[in-house]
DNA sequence: CTGTTAGCGCTTTCAA
DNA sequence: TTGAAAGCGCTAACAG
């Protein structure tokens, strides 16, 4: 495509390539006369410098990698958007890969990203440990973990306070008269599911309430499945590990003639854009996804530019959103 | 990060760098003995070749750019996923940028992608003409247009048959007794909106039916707004330019006490994942988004690898999906 | 079969 | 202020 190189510009302007470079990067003084010549040549030739060559020279690619479970998941896509906006604004470009919650794929993506010399990595892992990643971090790769942590790893991260989210949810439900609970959680090995599990159990014990907890997966189908198979009498409230699970559950229950929220209250987690429009509109815990992505990108650039040398862990605040899928018992 | 280079490997293995290169790329025969030494050195050093240097050498980056209006739009995200999967499988990496339907931003993204020497571009433009892009194409940039075409440009593309989609929809509605129509369409300058407009008008004339057509934007808010402001008597059916518009309309009408589909039939377009779960479940036209992305990626790689030299235009088939937001009048 | 060398496009000393 | 030249990591043409 851009076949025209710095040499062509130099020739056209009748100067050396170093002069061209100096004009372009304003890295050293150049006489007005030559400067003008160069600028004209650049214009006429439609020259634009090769980031590739620059990267090779500088060892910095102005490219950030983002490994995440699935770009098409509404929860992650807003995070990506937050990161994308911030990074583009600051002259960085984003390469991403979806791991589909598959450790092997996660590895492949990481290898490719490393061989492309990314300047930094935003990482939402499958949850399993990743020795290759750890090694890269020790060798100086700048990484910010997003939404999910890997235990025993000391890196910067941006997460939302799961404990607080569950606490607000349970407190609200207890306040409104709910006394026994089922929690349909997401994938067992993920950081988020584990944290929400711990928070849930802890709150149940605190109040001495009757409860059940099940790990499933963070999907509509998991919720639907659960709803279909539920036979015993319903609890006062069913908490779901995320909104998708809640949608599936809601649909399955509705097909059985269960009325929501009259017969049972149902809650989600995440507050993805659609939860507001669902019928019934979903009571859920809002996570500031766009902000998560943006914040993580911000930290990452600081790390890269050496403006920050310590590990920073940001814990964002969730927000309880009460809508129509719950009611006072 | 990967500070170890081919030199280090060569030194460690006690051979020249060319030998290392030959082993790594199997581009020329190397004795078993040296081969083994090199492989060991690679192992021990954890060496992985720099794609950056390779790219500079070869003039190919194994990177594809994707410019689209908004990654967080459910319609586009599935397209991206289709492209992503295919490209990664074939050793390519994806850089994307959201233009937000803003021509200037589109330009910035294009410039960056070009300076990063992408091997090819997947392009869903704002709809306005883009001279810079045209020039790049003439200079040999491989491009596949996705979902939206720019007129007077002769490049490969993958679209879905909008005429057919609207035809199926109108035919079904007419068959089920609907006789007068309103169409709330998306952004006026987009290819898709224009095509759907043309198809709609043409069908209305063909049947000699009473109709109204309005350009708005492809968003929930546009539909909601329209629904709020509608005062005159309702038509038999309201067609929406996409599902988001339909959701907004549905909610606004419901707030006014209008019953769907009893008082008026409403249809969407796209069949984004949520339309199936909406209440009422949306009658809409399904677009094979994942396949679009995949097909476009496929064509692009063929173009890049010289396996295809002619312009190819793929027109995928839409599918009518009848659900609960329409009924026989 | 193996090593030396030029060069991809650029930045940055080092001299002049 | 300017130009020549080295070198980022790699591949490929050229000798041997």
XYZ file of N, CA and C in Angstrom, chain A residues 120-270:
453
model
N 1.563 -3.669 26.038
C 0.901 -3.998 27.283
C -0.279 -4.900 27.025
N -0.809 -5.461 28.103
C -1.884 -6.431 27.952
C -3.007 -6.186 28.957
N -4.222 -6.175 28.447
C -5.399 -6.189 29.316
C -5.871 -7.632 29.350
N -6.114 -8.113 30.528
C -6.313 -9.551 30.645
C -7.516 -9.921 31.511
N -8.451 -10.619 30.897
C -9.543 -11.235 31.638
C -9.455 -12.717 31.345
N -8.854 -13.443 32.244
C -8.493 -14.837 31.976
C -9.608 -15.833 32.214
N -9.307 -17.059 31.881
C -10.286 -18.121 32.079
C -10.415 -18.437 33.564
N -9.399 -18.116 34.315
C -9.452 -18.392 35.742
C -8.380 -19.394 36.128
N -8.002 -20.253 35.177
C -6.922 -21.195 35.464
C -5.594 -20.435 35.444
N -4.628 -20.973 36.161
C -3.349 -20.274 36.228
C -2.639 -20.361 34.880
N -1.789 -19.396 34.632
C -1.152 -19.310 33.317
C 0.338 -18.989 33.486
N 1.147 -20.030 33.590
C 2.574 -19.846 33.877
C 3.287 -18.979 32.840
N 2.922 -19.169 31.602
C 3.556 -18.379 30.538
C 3.317 -16.883 30.761
N 2.096 -16.566 31.152
C 1.772 -15.169 31.412
C 2.606 -14.649 32.579
N 2.692 -15.476 33.623
C 3.459 -15.067 34.794
C 4.909 -14.787 34.427
N 5.474 -15.642 33.612
C 6.848 -15.460 33.204
C 7.002 -14.136 32.444
N 6.062 -13.903 31.540
C 6.127 -12.654 30.771
C 6.056 -11.442 31.691
N 5.214 -11.538 32.695
C 5.084 -10.427 33.626
C 6.410 -10.201 34.357
N 7.001 -11.303 34.788
C 8.291 -11.167 35.474
C 9.347 -10.571 34.561
N 9.226 -10.885 33.280
C 10.190 -10.341 32.315
C 9.861 -8.913 31.926
N 8.826 -8.362 32.539
C 8.591 -6.940 32.322
C 7.362 -6.575 31.497
N 6.566 -7.554 31.111
C 5.345 -7.226 30.370
C 4.373 -6.470 31.281
N 3.880 -5.381 30.802
C 2.904 -4.618 31.575
C 1.510 -5.203 31.388
N 0.897 -5.554 32.478
C -0.415 -6.197 32.417
C -1.356 -5.584 33.428
N -2.596 -5.426 33.033
C -3.637 -5.092 33.994
C -4.720 -6.152 33.900
N -5.052 -6.730 35.030
C -6.114 -7.723 35.073
C -7.452 -7.010 35.173
N -8.415 -7.568 34.480
C -9.713 -6.933 34.427
C -10.793 -7.898 34.875
N -11.582 -7.491 35.829
C -12.736 -8.263 36.288
C -12.364 -9.558 36.997
N -11.313 -10.197 36.533
C -10.946 -11.471 37.153
C -9.480 -11.461 37.550
N -9.203 -11.948 38.728
C -7.824 -12.049 39.197
C -7.375 -13.494 39.139
N -6.067 -13.688 39.111
C -5.541 -15.027 39.305
C -4.859 -14.987 40.654
N -5.098 -15.984 41.452
C -4.555 -15.895 42.802
C -3.027 -15.998 42.798
N -2.449 -15.462 43.815
C -0.996 -15.489 43.999
C -0.228 -14.682 42.957
N -0.912 -13.849 42.214
C -0.185 -13.044 41.244
C -0.303 -11.593 41.655
N 0.811 -10.929 41.674
C 0.825 -9.569 42.140
C 0.914 -8.586 40.969
N -0.223 -8.275 40.384
C -0.258 -7.310 39.287
C -1.388 -6.314 39.513
N -1.355 -5.263 38.736
C -2.422 -4.277 38.841
C -3.722 -4.870 38.321
N -4.804 -4.356 38.834
C -6.086 -4.908 38.401
C -7.202 -3.892 38.572
N -8.266 -4.127 37.846
C -9.494 -3.359 38.018
C -10.634 -4.351 38.149
N -11.287 -4.317 39.266
C -12.428 -5.218 39.468
C -13.564 -4.410 40.088
N -14.709 -5.048 40.168
C -15.811 -4.424 40.872
C -16.011 -5.212 42.152
N -16.394 -4.542 43.189
C -16.519 -5.170 44.496
C -17.681 -6.166 44.531
N -17.357 -7.426 44.320
C -18.391 -8.461 44.290
C -19.042 -8.664 45.652
N -18.233 -8.534 46.657
C -18.758 -8.741 48.000
C -19.830 -7.701 48.303
N -19.499 -6.490 47.961
C -20.438 -5.400 48.195
C -21.711 -5.578 47.353
N -21.532 -5.980 46.122
C -22.676 -6.183 45.236
C -23.653 -7.193 45.804
N -23.113 -8.325 46.205
C -23.961 -9.371 46.770
C -24.569 -8.902 48.083
N -23.772 -8.193 48.854
C -24.272 -7.697 50.143
C -25.469 -6.769 49.944
N -25.345 -5.835 49.032
C -26.457 -4.909 48.784
C -27.696 -5.666 48.346
N -27.466 -6.643 47.508
C -28.576 -7.420 46.960
C -29.285 -8.196 48.070
N -28.499 -8.908 48.851
C -29.087 -9.719 49.914
C -29.756 -8.818 50.959
N -29.080 -7.748 51.327
C -29.669 -6.839 52.318
C -31.018 -6.324 51.847
N -31.051 -5.927 50.590
C -32.305 -5.428 50.039
C -33.397 -6.499 50.071
N -33.022 -7.717 49.685
C -34.016 -8.794 49.650
C -34.509 -9.137 51.051
N -33.579 -9.161 51.993
C -33.973 -9.464 53.377
C -34.875 -8.345 53.903
N -34.492 -7.133 53.632
C -35.309 -5.980 54.035
C -36.726 -6.073 53.506
N -36.854 -6.613 52.308
C -38.179 -6.684 51.703
C -38.849 -8.022 51.969
N -38.395 -8.691 53.019
C -39.126 -9.847 53.502
C -38.773 -11.206 52.936
N -37.713 -11.304 52.162
C -37.322 -12.612 51.625
C -36.531 -13.365 52.679
N -36.843 -14.652 52.821
C -36.213 -15.408 53.912
C -35.484 -16.665 53.475
N -35.779 -17.176 52.304
C -34.964 -18.306 51.863
C -34.608 -18.157 50.382
N -33.423 -18.642 50.050
C -32.751 -18.255 48.802
C -32.139 -19.424 48.036
N -32.118 -19.244 46.721
C -31.299 -20.126 45.887
C -30.388 -19.213 45.075
N -29.145 -19.626 44.922
C -28.198 -18.864 44.098
C -27.751 -19.757 42.943
N -28.073 -19.336 41.710
C -27.569 -20.048 40.528
C -26.384 -19.260 40.013
N -25.215 -19.792 40.251
C -23.990 -19.047 39.965
C -23.394 -19.415 38.609
N -22.357 -18.704 38.211
C -21.681 -18.957 36.929
C -20.590 -20.009 37.055
N -19.643 -19.973 36.126
C -18.600 -20.992 36.060
C -17.761 -21.042 37.337
N -17.662 -22.244 37.855
C -17.043 -22.470 39.147
C -15.611 -21.953 39.260
N -14.859 -22.054 38.169
C -13.439 -21.691 38.280
C -13.156 -20.208 38.042
N -14.189 -19.431 37.816
C -13.918 -18.011 37.605
C -13.861 -17.259 38.926
N -13.064 -16.254 38.892
C -12.877 -15.411 40.061
C -14.207 -14.799 40.526
N -14.967 -14.280 39.577
C -16.208 -13.596 39.938
C -17.197 -14.545 40.608
N -17.346 -15.706 40.031
C -18.304 -16.662 40.596
C -17.900 -17.052 42.016
N -16.612 -17.274 42.193
C -16.134 -17.668 43.520
C -16.398 -16.570 44.541
N -16.060 -15.362 44.151
C -16.275 -14.252 45.088
C -17.734 -14.085 45.443
N -18.584 -14.189 44.434
C -20.015 -14.023 44.713
C -20.530 -15.160 45.573
N -19.981 -16.342 45.338
C -20.336 -17.477 46.184
C -19.982 -17.191 47.639
N -18.746 -16.788 47.853
C -18.285 -16.539 49.216
C -19.139 -15.473 49.896
N -19.406 -14.409 49.139
C -20.196 -13.325 49.714
C -21.601 -13.817 50.065
N -22.171 -14.575 49.189
C -23.529 -15.086 49.406
C -23.600 -15.960 50.655
N -22.687 -16.924 50.702
C -22.667 -17.838 51.844
C -22.477 -17.057 53.142
N -21.563 -16.125 53.088
C -21.284 -15.355 54.293
C -22.511 -14.567 54.758
N -23.216 -13.972 53.824
C -24.417 -13.222 54.203
C -25.506 -14.148 54.741
N -25.648 -15.291 54.107
C -26.675 -16.240 54.552
C -26.415 -16.670 55.993
N -25.144 -16.931 56.274
C -24.785 -17.345 57.638
C -25.042 -16.201 58.605
N -24.646 -15.023 58.180
C -24.812 -13.847 59.041
C -26.260 -13.712 59.492
N -27.176 -13.888 58.524
C -28.595 -13.739 58.860
C -29.235 -15.052 59.329
N -28.462 -16.138 59.216
C -29.003 -17.431 59.579
C -30.179 -17.837 58.700
N -30.017 -17.670 57.383
C -31.128 -17.943 56.470
C -30.948 -19.259 55.725
N -32.084 -19.790 55.316
C -32.058 -21.040 54.569
C -31.603 -20.741 53.133
N -30.694 -21.555 52.603
C -30.179 -21.246 51.266
C -29.590 -22.458 50.561
N -29.471 -22.302 49.263
C -28.863 -23.311 48.405
C -27.964 -22.574 47.444
N -26.847 -23.167 47.074
C -25.968 -22.537 46.075
C -25.567 -23.556 45.016
N -25.663 -23.157 43.756
C -25.276 -24.052 42.654
C -24.355 -23.335 41.693
N -23.253 -23.971 41.329
C -22.435 -23.440 40.238
C -23.003 -23.955 38.921
N -23.056 -23.122 37.924
C -23.519 -23.548 36.595
C -22.597 -22.895 35.580
N -23.150 -22.147 34.649
C -22.291 -21.352 33.776
C -22.973 -20.020 33.497
N -22.192 -19.059 33.083
C -22.709 -17.693 32.893
C -23.514 -17.555 31.600
N -24.547 -18.356 31.418
C -25.265 -18.324 30.145
C -26.781 -18.395 30.311
N -27.478 -17.925 29.311
C -28.933 -18.025 29.265
C -29.370 -19.474 29.458
N -28.700 -20.358 28.727
C -29.093 -21.764 28.763
C -28.998 -22.361 30.163
N -27.971 -21.974 30.884
C -27.820 -22.501 32.244
C -29.021 -22.108 33.090
N -29.470 -20.873 32.957
C -30.626 -20.419 33.715
C -31.900 -21.129 33.287
N -32.039 -21.282 31.988
C -33.234 -21.933 31.446
C -33.319 -23.368 31.937
N -32.210 -24.034 31.813
C -32.097 -25.419 32.263
C -32.522 -25.555 33.727
N -31.955 -24.700 34.537
C -32.262 -24.753 35.962
C -33.754 -24.535 36.190
N -34.292 -23.554 35.505
C -35.708 -23.256 35.658
C -36.597 -24.418 35.248
N -36.221 -25.086 34.189
C -36.993 -26.227 33.701
C -37.021 -27.365 34.712
N -35.877 -27.568 35.345
C -35.737 -28.730 36.213
C -36.132 -28.498 37.662
N -36.478 -27.306 37.962
C -36.816 -27.020 39.362
C -38.171 -27.644 39.674
N -38.210 -28.450 40.713
C -39.465 -29.155 41.007
C -39.991 -28.823 42.389
N -39.083 -28.773 43.330
C -39.539 -28.513 44.697
C -40.171 -27.126 44.814
N -40.663 -26.828 45.948
C -41.319 -25.532 46.139
C -40.302 -24.404 45.993
N -40.776 -23.315 45.460
C -39.884 -22.191 45.190
C -39.479 -21.453 46.453
N -38.272 -20.911 46.456
C -37.845 -20.094 47.593
C -38.457 -18.699 47.443
N -38.129 -17.818 48.377
C -38.621 -16.444 48.245
C -37.913 -15.724 47.099
N -36.623 -16.053 46.934
C -35.869 -15.365 45.890
C -34.830 -16.280 45.272
N -34.640 -16.100 43.968
C -33.558 -16.802 43.291
C -32.582 -15.765 42.771
N -31.344 -15.863 43.230
C -30.297 -14.962 42.748
C -29.572 -15.634 41.594
N -29.224 -14.878 40.590
C -28.493 -15.461 39.473
C -27.108 -14.823 39.364
N -26.153 -15.610 38.909
C -24.768 -15.182 38.814
C -24.540 -14.067 37.814
N -25.403 -13.997 36.806
C -25.402 -12.821 35.937
C -26.787 -12.660 35.287
N -26.928 -11.626 34.505
C -28.241 -11.334 33.937
C -28.700 -12.391 32.946
N -27.748 -12.938 32.196
C -28.123 -13.948 31.202
C -28.769 -15.146 31.863
N -28.182 -15.591 32.956
C -28.761 -16.713 33.705
C -30.186 -16.351 34.124
N -30.334 -15.123 34.597
C -31.649 -14.677 35.054
C -32.681 -14.698 33.919
N -32.253 -14.250 32.730
C -33.183 -14.266 31.597
C -33.651 -15.688 31.306
N -32.721 -16.607 31.291
C -33.060 -18.004 31.014
C -34.013 -18.543 32.070
N -33.694 -18.239 33.301
C -34.529 -18.698 34.400
C -35.938 -18.119 34.296
N -35.992 -16.828 34.051
C -37.273 -16.135 33.943
C -38.141 -16.781 32.866
N -37.545 -17.045 31.723
C -38.301 -17.635 30.618
C -38.790 -19.033 30.964
N -37.923 -19.814 31.585
C -38.317 -21.178 31.940
C -39.454 -21.155 32.962
N -39.323 -20.281 33.936
C -40.363 -20.216 34.969
C -41.685 -19.741 34.374
N -41.590 -18.764 33.513
C -42.797 -18.249 32.899
C -43.527 -19.340 32.115
N -42.749 -20.147 31.405
C -43.352 -21.247 30.645
C -44.071 -22.223 31.558
N -43.614 -22.283 32.798
C -44.266 -23.183 33.758
C -45.444 -22.500 34.441
N -45.667 -21.263 34.116
C -46.781 -20.545 34.726
C -46.449 -19.888 36.057
N -45.171 -19.855 36.374
C -44.774 -19.175 37.611
C -44.819 -17.669 37.356
N -45.405 -16.922 38.264
C -45.477 -15.474 38.077
C -44.329 -14.781 38.802
N -43.657 -13.903 38.055
C -42.545 -13.145 38.613
C -42.991 -11.688 38.712
N -42.854 -11.027 39.809
C -42.210 -11.455 41.060
C -43.188 -12.014 42.085
N -44.442 -12.214 41.708
C -45.427 -12.615 42.722
C -45.093 -13.937 43.393
N -44.740 -14.944 42.576
C -44.460 -16.248 43.157
C -43.020 -16.352 43.676
N -42.124 -15.688 42.999
C -40.727 -15.722 43.424
C -40.015 -14.487 42.859
N -39.133 -13.926 43.668
C -38.326 -12.808 43.189
C -37.088 -13.364 42.490
N -36.683 -12.710 41.411
C -35.487 -13.151 40.682
C -34.559 -11.954 40.486
N -33.279 -12.179 40.701
C -32.317 -11.095 40.479
C -31.191 -11.554 39.554
N -30.602 -10.603 38.874
C -29.462 -10.880 38.006
C -28.193 -10.284 38.598
N -27.204 -10.120 37.739
C -25.963 -9.479 38.143
C -25.285 -8.994 36.870
N -24.850 -7.773 36.857
C -24.134 -7.120 35.741
C -24.874 -5.876 35.238
